[in-house]
Amino acid sequence: MELLRMIDRYLKASLMPETKFGRLAVNDPRLVSDLRKGREPGPEMIARVTAFIKGQSA
């Protein structure tokens, strides 16, 4: 899953905990663990996560 790889790269680079990332990106602290368990994100979720990561990188 491309989204999960992108999140993993961001987490490694930023040293941010998974739960904090989920809370800040989409107000869901279980986001990353749910994605690892097979949760399929919708297009809106993908857009929100992508925008969060790009916004933090800027």
CSV table of C-alpha atoms in Angstrom, one decimal, residues 6 10 14 16 21 24-25 46-58:
chain,number,residue,atom,x,y,z
A,6,MET,CA,4.6,7.1,2.6
A,10,TYR,CA,7.5,10.3,7.2
A,14,SER,CA,10.3,12.9,11.7
A,16,MET,CA,6.9,11.0,15.3
A,21,PHE,CA,0.6,11.2,13.4
A,24,LEU,CA,-2.7,15.3,13.8
A,25,ALA,CA,-3.3,14.2,10.2
A,46,ILE,CA,-5.6,9.6,1.3
A,47,ALA,CA,-5.8,13.3,0.3
A,48,ARG,CA,-5.9,14.4,3.9
A,49,VAL,CA,-2.8,12.3,4.9
A,50,THR,CA,-0.9,13.4,1.8
A,51,ALA,CA,-1.7,17.1,2.4
A,52,PHE,CA,-0.6,16.7,6.0
A,53,ILE,CA,2.8,15.2,5.1
A,54,LYS,CA,3.4,17.7,2.3
A,55,GLY,CA,2.4,20.6,4.7
A,56,GLN,CA,4.9,19.4,7.3
A,57,SER,CA,7.7,19.0,4.8
A,58,ALA,CA,7.2,22.6,3.5
